[in-house]
Structures are given as structure tokens and as C-alpha cells.
GROMACS .gro file of C-alpha atoms in nm:
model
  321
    1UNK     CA    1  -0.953   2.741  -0.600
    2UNK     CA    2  -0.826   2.798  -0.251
    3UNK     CA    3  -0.486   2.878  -0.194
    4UNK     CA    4  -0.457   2.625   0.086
    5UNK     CA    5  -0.563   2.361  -0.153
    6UNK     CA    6  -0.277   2.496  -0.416
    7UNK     CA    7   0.003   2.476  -0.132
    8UNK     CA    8  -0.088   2.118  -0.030
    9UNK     CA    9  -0.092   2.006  -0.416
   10UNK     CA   10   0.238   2.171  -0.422
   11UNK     CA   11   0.362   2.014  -0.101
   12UNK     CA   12   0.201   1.681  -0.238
   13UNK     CA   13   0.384   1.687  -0.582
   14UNK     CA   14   0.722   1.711  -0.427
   15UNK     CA   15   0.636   1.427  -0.174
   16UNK     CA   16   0.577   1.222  -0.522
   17UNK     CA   17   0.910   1.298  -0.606
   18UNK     CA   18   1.112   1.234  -0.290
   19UNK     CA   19   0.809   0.949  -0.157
   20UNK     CA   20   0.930   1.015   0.232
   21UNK     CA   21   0.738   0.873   0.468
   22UNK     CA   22   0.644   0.956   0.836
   23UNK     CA   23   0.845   1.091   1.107
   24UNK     CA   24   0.782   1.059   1.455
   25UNK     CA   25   0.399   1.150   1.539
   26UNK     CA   26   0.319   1.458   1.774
   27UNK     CA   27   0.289   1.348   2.162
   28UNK     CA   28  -0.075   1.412   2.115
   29UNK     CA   29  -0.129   1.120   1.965
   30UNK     CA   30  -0.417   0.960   2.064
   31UNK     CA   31  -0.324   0.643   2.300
   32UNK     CA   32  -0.326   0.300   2.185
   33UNK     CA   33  -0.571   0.052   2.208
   34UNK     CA   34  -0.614  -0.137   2.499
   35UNK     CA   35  -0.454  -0.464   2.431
   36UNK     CA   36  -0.266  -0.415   2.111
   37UNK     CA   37   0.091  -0.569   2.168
   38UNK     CA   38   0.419  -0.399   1.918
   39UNK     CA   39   0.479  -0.557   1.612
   40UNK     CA   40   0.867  -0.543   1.427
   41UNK     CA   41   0.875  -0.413   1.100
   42UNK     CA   42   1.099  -0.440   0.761
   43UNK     CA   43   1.207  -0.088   0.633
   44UNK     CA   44   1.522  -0.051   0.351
   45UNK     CA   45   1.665  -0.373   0.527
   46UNK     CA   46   1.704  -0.745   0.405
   47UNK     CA   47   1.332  -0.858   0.534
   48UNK     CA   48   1.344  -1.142   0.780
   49UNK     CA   49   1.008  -1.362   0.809
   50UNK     CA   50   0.791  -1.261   1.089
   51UNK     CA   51   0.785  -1.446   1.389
   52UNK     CA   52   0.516  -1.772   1.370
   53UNK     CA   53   0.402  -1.646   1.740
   54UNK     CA   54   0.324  -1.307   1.580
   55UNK     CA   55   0.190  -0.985   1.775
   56UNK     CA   56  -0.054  -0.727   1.702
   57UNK     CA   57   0.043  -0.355   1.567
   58UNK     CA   58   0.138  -0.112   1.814
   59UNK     CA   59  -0.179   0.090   1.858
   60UNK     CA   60  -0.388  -0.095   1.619
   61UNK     CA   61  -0.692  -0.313   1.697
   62UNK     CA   62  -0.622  -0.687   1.730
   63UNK     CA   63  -0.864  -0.967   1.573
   64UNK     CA   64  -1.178  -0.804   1.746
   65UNK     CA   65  -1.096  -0.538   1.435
   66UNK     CA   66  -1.183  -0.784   1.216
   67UNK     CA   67  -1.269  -0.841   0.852
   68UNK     CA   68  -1.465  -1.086   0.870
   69UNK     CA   69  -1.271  -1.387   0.773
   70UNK     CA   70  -1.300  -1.578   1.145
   71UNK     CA   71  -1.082  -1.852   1.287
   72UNK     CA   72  -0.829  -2.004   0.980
   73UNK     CA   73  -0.907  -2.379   0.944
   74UNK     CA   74  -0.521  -2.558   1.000
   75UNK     CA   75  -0.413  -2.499   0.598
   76UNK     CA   76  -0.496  -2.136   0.653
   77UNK     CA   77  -0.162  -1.984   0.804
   78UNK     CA   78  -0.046  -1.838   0.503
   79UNK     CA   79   0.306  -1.704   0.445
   80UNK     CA   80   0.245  -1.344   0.279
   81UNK     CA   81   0.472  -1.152   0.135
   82UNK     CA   82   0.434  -0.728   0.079
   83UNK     CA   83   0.627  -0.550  -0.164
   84UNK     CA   84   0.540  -0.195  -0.263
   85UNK     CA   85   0.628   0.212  -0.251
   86UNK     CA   86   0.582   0.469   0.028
   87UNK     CA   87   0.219   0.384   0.017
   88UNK     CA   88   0.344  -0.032   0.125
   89UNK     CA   89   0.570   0.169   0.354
   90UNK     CA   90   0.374   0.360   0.570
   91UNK     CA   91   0.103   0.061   0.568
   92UNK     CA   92   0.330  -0.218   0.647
   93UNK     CA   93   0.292  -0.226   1.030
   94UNK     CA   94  -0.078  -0.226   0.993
   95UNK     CA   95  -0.142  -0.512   0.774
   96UNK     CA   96   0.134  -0.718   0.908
   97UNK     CA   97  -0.076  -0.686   1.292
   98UNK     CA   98  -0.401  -0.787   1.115
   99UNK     CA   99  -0.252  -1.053   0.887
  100UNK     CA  100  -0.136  -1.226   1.230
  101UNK     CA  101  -0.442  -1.190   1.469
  102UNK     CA  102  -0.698  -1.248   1.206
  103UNK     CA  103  -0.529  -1.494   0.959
  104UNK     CA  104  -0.228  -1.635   1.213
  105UNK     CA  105  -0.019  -1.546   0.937
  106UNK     CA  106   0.359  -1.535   0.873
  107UNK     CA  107   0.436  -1.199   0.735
  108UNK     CA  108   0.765  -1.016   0.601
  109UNK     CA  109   0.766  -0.671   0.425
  110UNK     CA  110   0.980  -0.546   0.209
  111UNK     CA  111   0.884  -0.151   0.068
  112UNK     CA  112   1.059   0.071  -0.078
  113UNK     CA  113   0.964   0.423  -0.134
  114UNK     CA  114   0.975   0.613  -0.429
  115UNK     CA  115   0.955   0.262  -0.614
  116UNK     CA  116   0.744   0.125  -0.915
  117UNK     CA  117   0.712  -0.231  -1.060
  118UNK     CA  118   0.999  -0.255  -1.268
  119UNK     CA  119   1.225  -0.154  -0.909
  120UNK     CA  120   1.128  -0.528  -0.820
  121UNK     CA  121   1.246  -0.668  -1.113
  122UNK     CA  122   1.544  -0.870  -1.137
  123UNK     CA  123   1.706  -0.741  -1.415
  124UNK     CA  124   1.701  -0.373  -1.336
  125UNK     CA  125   2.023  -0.346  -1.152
  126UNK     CA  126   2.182  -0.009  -1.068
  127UNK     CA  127   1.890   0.105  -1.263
  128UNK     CA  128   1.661   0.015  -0.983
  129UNK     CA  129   1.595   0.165  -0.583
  130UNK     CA  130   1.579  -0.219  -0.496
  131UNK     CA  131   1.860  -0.374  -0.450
  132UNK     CA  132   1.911  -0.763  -0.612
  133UNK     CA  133   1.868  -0.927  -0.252
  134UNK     CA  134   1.485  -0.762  -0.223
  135UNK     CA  135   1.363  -0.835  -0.577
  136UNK     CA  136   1.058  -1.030  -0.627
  137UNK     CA  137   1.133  -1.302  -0.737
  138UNK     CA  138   1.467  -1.339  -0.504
  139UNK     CA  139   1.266  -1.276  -0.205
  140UNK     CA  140   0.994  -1.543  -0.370
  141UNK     CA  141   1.276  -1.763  -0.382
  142UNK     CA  142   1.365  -1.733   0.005
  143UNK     CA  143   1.031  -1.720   0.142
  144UNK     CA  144   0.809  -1.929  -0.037
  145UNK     CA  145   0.495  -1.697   0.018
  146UNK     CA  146   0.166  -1.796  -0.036
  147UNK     CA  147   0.019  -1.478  -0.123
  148UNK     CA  148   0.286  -1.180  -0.308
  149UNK     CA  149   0.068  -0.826  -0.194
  150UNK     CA  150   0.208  -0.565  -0.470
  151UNK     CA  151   0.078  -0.234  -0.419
  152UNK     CA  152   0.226   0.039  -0.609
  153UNK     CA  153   0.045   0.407  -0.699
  154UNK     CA  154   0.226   0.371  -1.019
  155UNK     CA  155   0.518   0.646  -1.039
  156UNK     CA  156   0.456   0.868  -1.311
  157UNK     CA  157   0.696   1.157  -1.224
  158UNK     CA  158   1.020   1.056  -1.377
  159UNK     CA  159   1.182   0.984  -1.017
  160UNK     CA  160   1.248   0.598  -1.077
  161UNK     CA  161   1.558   0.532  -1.284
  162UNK     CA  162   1.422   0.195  -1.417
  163UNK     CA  163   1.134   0.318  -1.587
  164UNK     CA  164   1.439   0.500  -1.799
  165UNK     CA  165   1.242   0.878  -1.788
  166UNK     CA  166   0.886   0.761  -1.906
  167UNK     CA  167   0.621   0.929  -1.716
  168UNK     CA  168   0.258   1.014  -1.730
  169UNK     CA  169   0.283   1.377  -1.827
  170UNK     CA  170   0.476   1.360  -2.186
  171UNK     CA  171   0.423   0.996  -2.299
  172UNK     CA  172   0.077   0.886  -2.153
  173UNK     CA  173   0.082   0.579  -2.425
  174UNK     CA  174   0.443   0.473  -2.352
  175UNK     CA  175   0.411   0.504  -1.990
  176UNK     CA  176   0.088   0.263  -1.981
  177UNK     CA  177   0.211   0.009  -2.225
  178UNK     CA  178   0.552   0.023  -2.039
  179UNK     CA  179   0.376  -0.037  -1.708
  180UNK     CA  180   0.118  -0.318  -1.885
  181UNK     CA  181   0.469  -0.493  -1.946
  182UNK     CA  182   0.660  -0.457  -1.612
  183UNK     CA  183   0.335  -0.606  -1.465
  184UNK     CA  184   0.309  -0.893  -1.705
  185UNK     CA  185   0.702  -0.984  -1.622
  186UNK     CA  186   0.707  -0.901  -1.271
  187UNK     CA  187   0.436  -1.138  -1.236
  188UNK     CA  188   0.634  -1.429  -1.465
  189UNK     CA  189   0.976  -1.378  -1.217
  190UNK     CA  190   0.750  -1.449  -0.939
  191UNK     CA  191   0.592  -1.751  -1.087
  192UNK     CA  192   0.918  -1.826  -1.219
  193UNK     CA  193   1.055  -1.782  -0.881
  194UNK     CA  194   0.838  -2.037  -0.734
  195UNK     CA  195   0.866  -2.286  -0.980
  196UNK     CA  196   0.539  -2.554  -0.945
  197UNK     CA  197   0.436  -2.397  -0.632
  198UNK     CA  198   0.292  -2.073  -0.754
  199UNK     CA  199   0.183  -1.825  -0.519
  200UNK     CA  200  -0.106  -1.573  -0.534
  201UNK     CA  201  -0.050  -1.227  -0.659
  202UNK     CA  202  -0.262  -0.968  -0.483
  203UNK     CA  203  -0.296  -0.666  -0.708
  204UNK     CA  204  -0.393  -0.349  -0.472
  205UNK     CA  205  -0.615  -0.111  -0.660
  206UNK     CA  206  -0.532   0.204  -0.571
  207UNK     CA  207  -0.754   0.515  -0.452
  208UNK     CA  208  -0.875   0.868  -0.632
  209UNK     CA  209  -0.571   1.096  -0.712
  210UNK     CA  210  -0.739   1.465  -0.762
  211UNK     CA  211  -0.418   1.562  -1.063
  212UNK     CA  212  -0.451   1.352  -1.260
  213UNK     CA  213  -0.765   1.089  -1.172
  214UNK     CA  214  -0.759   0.913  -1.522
  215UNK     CA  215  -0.440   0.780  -1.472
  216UNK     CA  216  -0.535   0.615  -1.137
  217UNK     CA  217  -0.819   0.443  -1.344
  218UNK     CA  218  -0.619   0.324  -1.616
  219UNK     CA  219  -0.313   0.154  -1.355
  220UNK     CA  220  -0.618   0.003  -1.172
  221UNK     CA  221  -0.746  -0.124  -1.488
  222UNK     CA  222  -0.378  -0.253  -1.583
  223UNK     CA  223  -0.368  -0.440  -1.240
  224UNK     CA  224  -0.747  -0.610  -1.296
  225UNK     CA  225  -0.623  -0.705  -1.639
  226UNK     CA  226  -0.295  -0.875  -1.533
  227UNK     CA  227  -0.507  -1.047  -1.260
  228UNK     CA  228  -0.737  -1.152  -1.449
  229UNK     CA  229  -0.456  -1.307  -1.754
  230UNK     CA  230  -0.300  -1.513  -1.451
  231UNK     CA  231  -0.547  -1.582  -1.264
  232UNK     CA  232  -0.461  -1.386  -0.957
  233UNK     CA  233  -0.673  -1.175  -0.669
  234UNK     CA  234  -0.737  -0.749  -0.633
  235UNK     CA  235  -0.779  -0.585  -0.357
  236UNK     CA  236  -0.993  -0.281  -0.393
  237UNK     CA  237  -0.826  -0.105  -0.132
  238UNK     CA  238  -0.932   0.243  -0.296
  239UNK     CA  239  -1.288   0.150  -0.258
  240UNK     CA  240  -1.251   0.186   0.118
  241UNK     CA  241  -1.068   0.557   0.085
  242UNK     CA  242  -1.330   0.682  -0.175
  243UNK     CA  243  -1.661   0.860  -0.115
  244UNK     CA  244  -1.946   0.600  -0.115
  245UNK     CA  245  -2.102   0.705  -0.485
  246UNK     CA  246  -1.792   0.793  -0.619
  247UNK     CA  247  -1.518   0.565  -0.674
  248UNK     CA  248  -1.242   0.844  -0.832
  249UNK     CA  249  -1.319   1.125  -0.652
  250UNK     CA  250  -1.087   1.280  -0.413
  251UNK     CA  251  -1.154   1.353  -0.069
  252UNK     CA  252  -0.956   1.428   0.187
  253UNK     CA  253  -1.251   1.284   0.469
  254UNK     CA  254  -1.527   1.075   0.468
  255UNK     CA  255  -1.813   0.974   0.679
  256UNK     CA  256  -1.703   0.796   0.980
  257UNK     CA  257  -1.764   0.405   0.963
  258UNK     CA  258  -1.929   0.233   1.253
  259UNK     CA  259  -1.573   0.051   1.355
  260UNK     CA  260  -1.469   0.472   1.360
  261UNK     CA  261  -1.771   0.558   1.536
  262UNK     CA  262  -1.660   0.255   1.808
  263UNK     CA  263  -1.305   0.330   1.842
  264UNK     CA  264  -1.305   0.734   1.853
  265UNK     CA  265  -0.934   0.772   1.783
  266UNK     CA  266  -1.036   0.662   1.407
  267UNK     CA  267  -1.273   0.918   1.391
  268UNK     CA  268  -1.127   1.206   1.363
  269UNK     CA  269  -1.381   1.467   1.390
  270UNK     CA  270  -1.698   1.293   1.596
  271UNK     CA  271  -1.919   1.606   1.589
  272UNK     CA  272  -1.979   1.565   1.211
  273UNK     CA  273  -1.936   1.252   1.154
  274UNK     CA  274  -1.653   1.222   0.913
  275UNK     CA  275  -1.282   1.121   0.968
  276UNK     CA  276  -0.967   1.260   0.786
  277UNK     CA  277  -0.771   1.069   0.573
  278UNK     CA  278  -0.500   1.289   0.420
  279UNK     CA  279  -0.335   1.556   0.618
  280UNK     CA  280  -0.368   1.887   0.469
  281UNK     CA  281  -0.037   1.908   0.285
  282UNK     CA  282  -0.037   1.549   0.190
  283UNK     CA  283  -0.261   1.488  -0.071
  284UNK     CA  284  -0.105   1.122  -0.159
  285UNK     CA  285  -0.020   0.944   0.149
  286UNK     CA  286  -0.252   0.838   0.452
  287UNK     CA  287  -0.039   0.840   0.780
  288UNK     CA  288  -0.158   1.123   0.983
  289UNK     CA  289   0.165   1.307   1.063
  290UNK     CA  290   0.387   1.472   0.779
  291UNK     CA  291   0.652   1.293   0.586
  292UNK     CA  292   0.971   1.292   0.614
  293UNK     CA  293   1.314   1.208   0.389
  294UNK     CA  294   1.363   0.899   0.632
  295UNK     CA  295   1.125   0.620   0.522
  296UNK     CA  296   0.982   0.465   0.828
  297UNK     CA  297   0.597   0.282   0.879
  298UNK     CA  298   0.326   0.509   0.997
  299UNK     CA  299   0.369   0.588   1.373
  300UNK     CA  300  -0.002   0.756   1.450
  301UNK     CA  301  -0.329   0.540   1.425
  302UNK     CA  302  -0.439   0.664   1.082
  303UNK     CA  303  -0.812   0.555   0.948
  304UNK     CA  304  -0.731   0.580   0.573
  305UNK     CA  305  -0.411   0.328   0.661
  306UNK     CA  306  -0.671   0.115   0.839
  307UNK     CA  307  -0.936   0.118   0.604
  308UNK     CA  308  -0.643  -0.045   0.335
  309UNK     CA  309  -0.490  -0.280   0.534
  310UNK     CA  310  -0.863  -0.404   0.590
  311UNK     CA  311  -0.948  -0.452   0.237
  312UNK     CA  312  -0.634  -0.634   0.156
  313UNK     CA  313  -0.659  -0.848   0.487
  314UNK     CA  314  -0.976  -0.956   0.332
  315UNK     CA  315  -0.869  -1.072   0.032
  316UNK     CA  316  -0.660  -1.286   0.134
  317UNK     CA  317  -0.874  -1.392   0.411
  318UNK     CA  318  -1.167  -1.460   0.144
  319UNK     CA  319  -0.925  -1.699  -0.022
  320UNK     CA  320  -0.882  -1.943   0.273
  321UNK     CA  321  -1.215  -1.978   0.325
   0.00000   0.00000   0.00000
């Protein structure tokens, strides 16, 4: 194994501990795309709803990026709600940009890194990185959303207080059946939350983790199951970061897609083909430029960050249709 390879897994599992997220990106950045207005974005803060007249994301593609879903019909300006780790962090801008040009929608965010399910909670206190005011259910509450987008990697370090030391490494059994749980009542506070006017949990499946890969397949298959109990939506978001034929396998690029191919700046290395989705010390998050200890959205166009948002734009999208 090369000892680049070693460093970044190194580098990577102390990012899992801390979950920063990106800094300012390096001034050669590639420029933005021609008609892609700023968007505001929630980070650590109490989360305001987003504008109705919302704007694109700074430097993203606007509704010509599309997934597919074509003009909402009137009942089809959904209120969505995103709650998640450093993963939801570093995302947020993204999605919230295509959730307004392609679906019109209203859109607050609400991440915190280094989180897991049970953070969201209400219950979980001064054992939690949320605070009571950003919970689930409290934010549920507030909002009303239509759609609750929950995407969490699934902590398995021991870094989040409420999951009271449980993690992947000594207690593989405890720290599924614990997690199996927190999604099972993090789901009932939101429909509790709601009361009669329930709204749709998207689970985000997550992509290929080259440690410890089983675990990735087994929170996936918590997430389908819990979906599938309540009758609520996935997103196979790690689909769209994973090599073609292999669903679980790491990779830190991929072939260039034809939207890549179109827009250069997502295609990272044109000559061959392929575009990068992990930096080299980074094998966990997608933004392009290194983390930092100051949790902030992604600030560079990133193609693994864009291939995400895409696939959980269109699951919502698929359900207005």
C-alpha cells in the first residue's frame, strides 16, 4: 500500500473525529457559472426559512442543471427541510440552489458537523451537539416541511456524546441496534412533531467508505428499512459517487458524466476522462478544498457535492410528479 494512501487515511480518520468542513477555496478556483446568482446559507445558527423568491448557488448551475423533474405543477413548491453532519454541511448550499430553480422550493438547513441521529433528538440535551432550538422535531414544529432530508454517514468513532461511547469498532451489534433505534424515534418526533400533517422523510444512502465498507452497507440498509416501516423515500445519493459496477467500492474519481464533460469545471481532469471527488487527504468528505475546524458549506464547485445534491433533488422532485 502506498504511503500517500496511508497519510490521507490518517488525515481522513482525524477529520471523522473533529468533522470540519471547508475553508476558504484557493483563488484558482475555477469561475462560476455564467448566470448562477448567491444563495444564503444556515451554518451552527437558528435556521431561518429561505426566501419564497429564492436564488441559485453561487457557482452552481441553475435549472438548465437539471434532474429531470421539469416545471412543478402549483401544489409542487414544497417546503424542505435538511438536517445532517459535515457531509449536510458542506452540501447545503448546493441542494438548497437546485431545490429552488428546479422545484421553486422553500428551503432551510440546519447541519451540524460531527453529528449523528440521536444529536437531533429531543431528548438528548447536553448530551447532544444540537442544541433544543434545532432538533427535529422542534424545527418540524416551526417549519412545517414537506419533505425532512436526513443524511448522516453514521458516526462510529466515539466523537458524539449522545450515542454515550458506542461505536463501530468494539460493539458492532450495539452500535447497529442502537442506530436501528435512534432512526425508528427520530422518525416518530418528526411525525409526532407534525401531528396529522406528516411530512416525508428522505433517507440519504450514503457512498463507499474504503475502512470499513460493511458498515456503510449495513447504515444504508438501516435507512431502507426505516423507510420502508414508515413509508418514507431514499435517496441513493452514493450511487452517484460510486464506480458504475460497483456500488461499495471506493474511489477517489470516476469517469466524467456528460453534464462534466459540458461544464469543464466539473471535470476535473478532461484528458482522461474522469473527475475527482475526494481530495487526496480527505478520504470522507467531497468539497474540493481541505477542511477546516470552522464548519462552513463548500466554497469550490465540487462534482462529488453535485452529483448528491442531484440525486436527492430528484427524489423529491419524483414525488411531485
Amino acid at each position: 500500500m502506498r504511503k500517500p494512501w496511508m497519510v490521507g487515511v490518517l488525515a481522513g480518520l482525524l477529520l471523522l473525529g473533529a468533522c470540519g468542513d471547508p475553508s476558504s477555496g484557493p483563488e484558482s478556483a475555477p469561475p462560476p457559472v455564467p448566470s448562477a446568482p448567491k444563495a444564503s446559507s444556515t451554518t451552527h445558527q437558528r435556521p431561518a426559512a429561505t426566501p419564497e423568491a429564492g436564488t441559485g448557488t453561487e457557482g452552481e448551475p441553475n435549472a438548465e442543471a437539471g434532474t429531470g423533474a421539469g416545471t412543478p405543477s402549483p401544489r409542487s413548491r414544497p417546503t424542505v427541510l435538511y438536517l445532517g453532519d459535515s457531509l449536510a454541511m458542506e452540501n447545503q448550499k448546493v441542494l438548497g440552489g437546485l431545490l429552488r430553480d428546479e422545484l421553486k422550493a422553500r428551503y432551510t438547513s440546519a447541519p451540524y458537523s460531527g453529528t449523528t441521529l440521536c444529536d437531533y433528538l429531543e431528548g438528548t440535551g447536553k448530551d447532544s451537539l444540537v442544541p433544543p432550538k434545532d432538533k427535529a422535531a422542534a424545527l418540524v414544529r416551526t417549519l412545517r416541511p414537506d419533505f425532512v432530508v436526513l443524511q448522516f454517514w453514521g458516526n462510529a468513532w466515539g466523537y458524539t456524546p449522545c450515542m454515550d461511547g458506542i461505536t463501530y469498532d468494539k460493539a458492532r451489534d450495539k452500535y447497529f441496534a442502537r442506530y436501528t433505534a435512534d432512526a425508528r424515534r427520530l422518525t416518530d418526533q418528526i411525525a409526532g412533531a407534525a401531528g396529522g400533517d406528516r411530512p416525508k422523510v428522505v433517507w440519504v444512502l450514503q457512498g463507499p467508505d474504503p475502512m470499513t465498507p460493511d458498515r456503510v452497507r449495513r447504515v444504508n440498509a438501516v435507512y431502507e428499512q426505516q423507510a420502508a416501516a414508515s413509508g418514507d423515500l431514499l435517496a441513493d445519493a452514493g450511487k452517484a459517487v460510486s464506480p458504475a459496477s460497483a456500488r461499495y467500492t471506493w474511489s477517489q474519481y470516476l469517469p466524467c458524466t456528460a453534464y462534466e464533460r459540458e461544464h469543464t469545471a466539473y471535470c476535473t481532469q478532461p484528458g482522461s476522462g474522469r473527475t475527482a471527488l475526494h481530495i487526496d487527504d480527505d478520504y470522507l468528505h467531497f468539497c474540493l478544498v481541505p477542511t477546516t475546524t470552522t464548519p462552513r458549506p463548500c466554497p469550490v464547485r465540487s462534482p462529488g457535492i453535485l452529483r448528491i445534491t442531484r440525486a436527492i433533488t430528484g427524489a423529491v422532485a419524483a414525488q411531485l410528479d
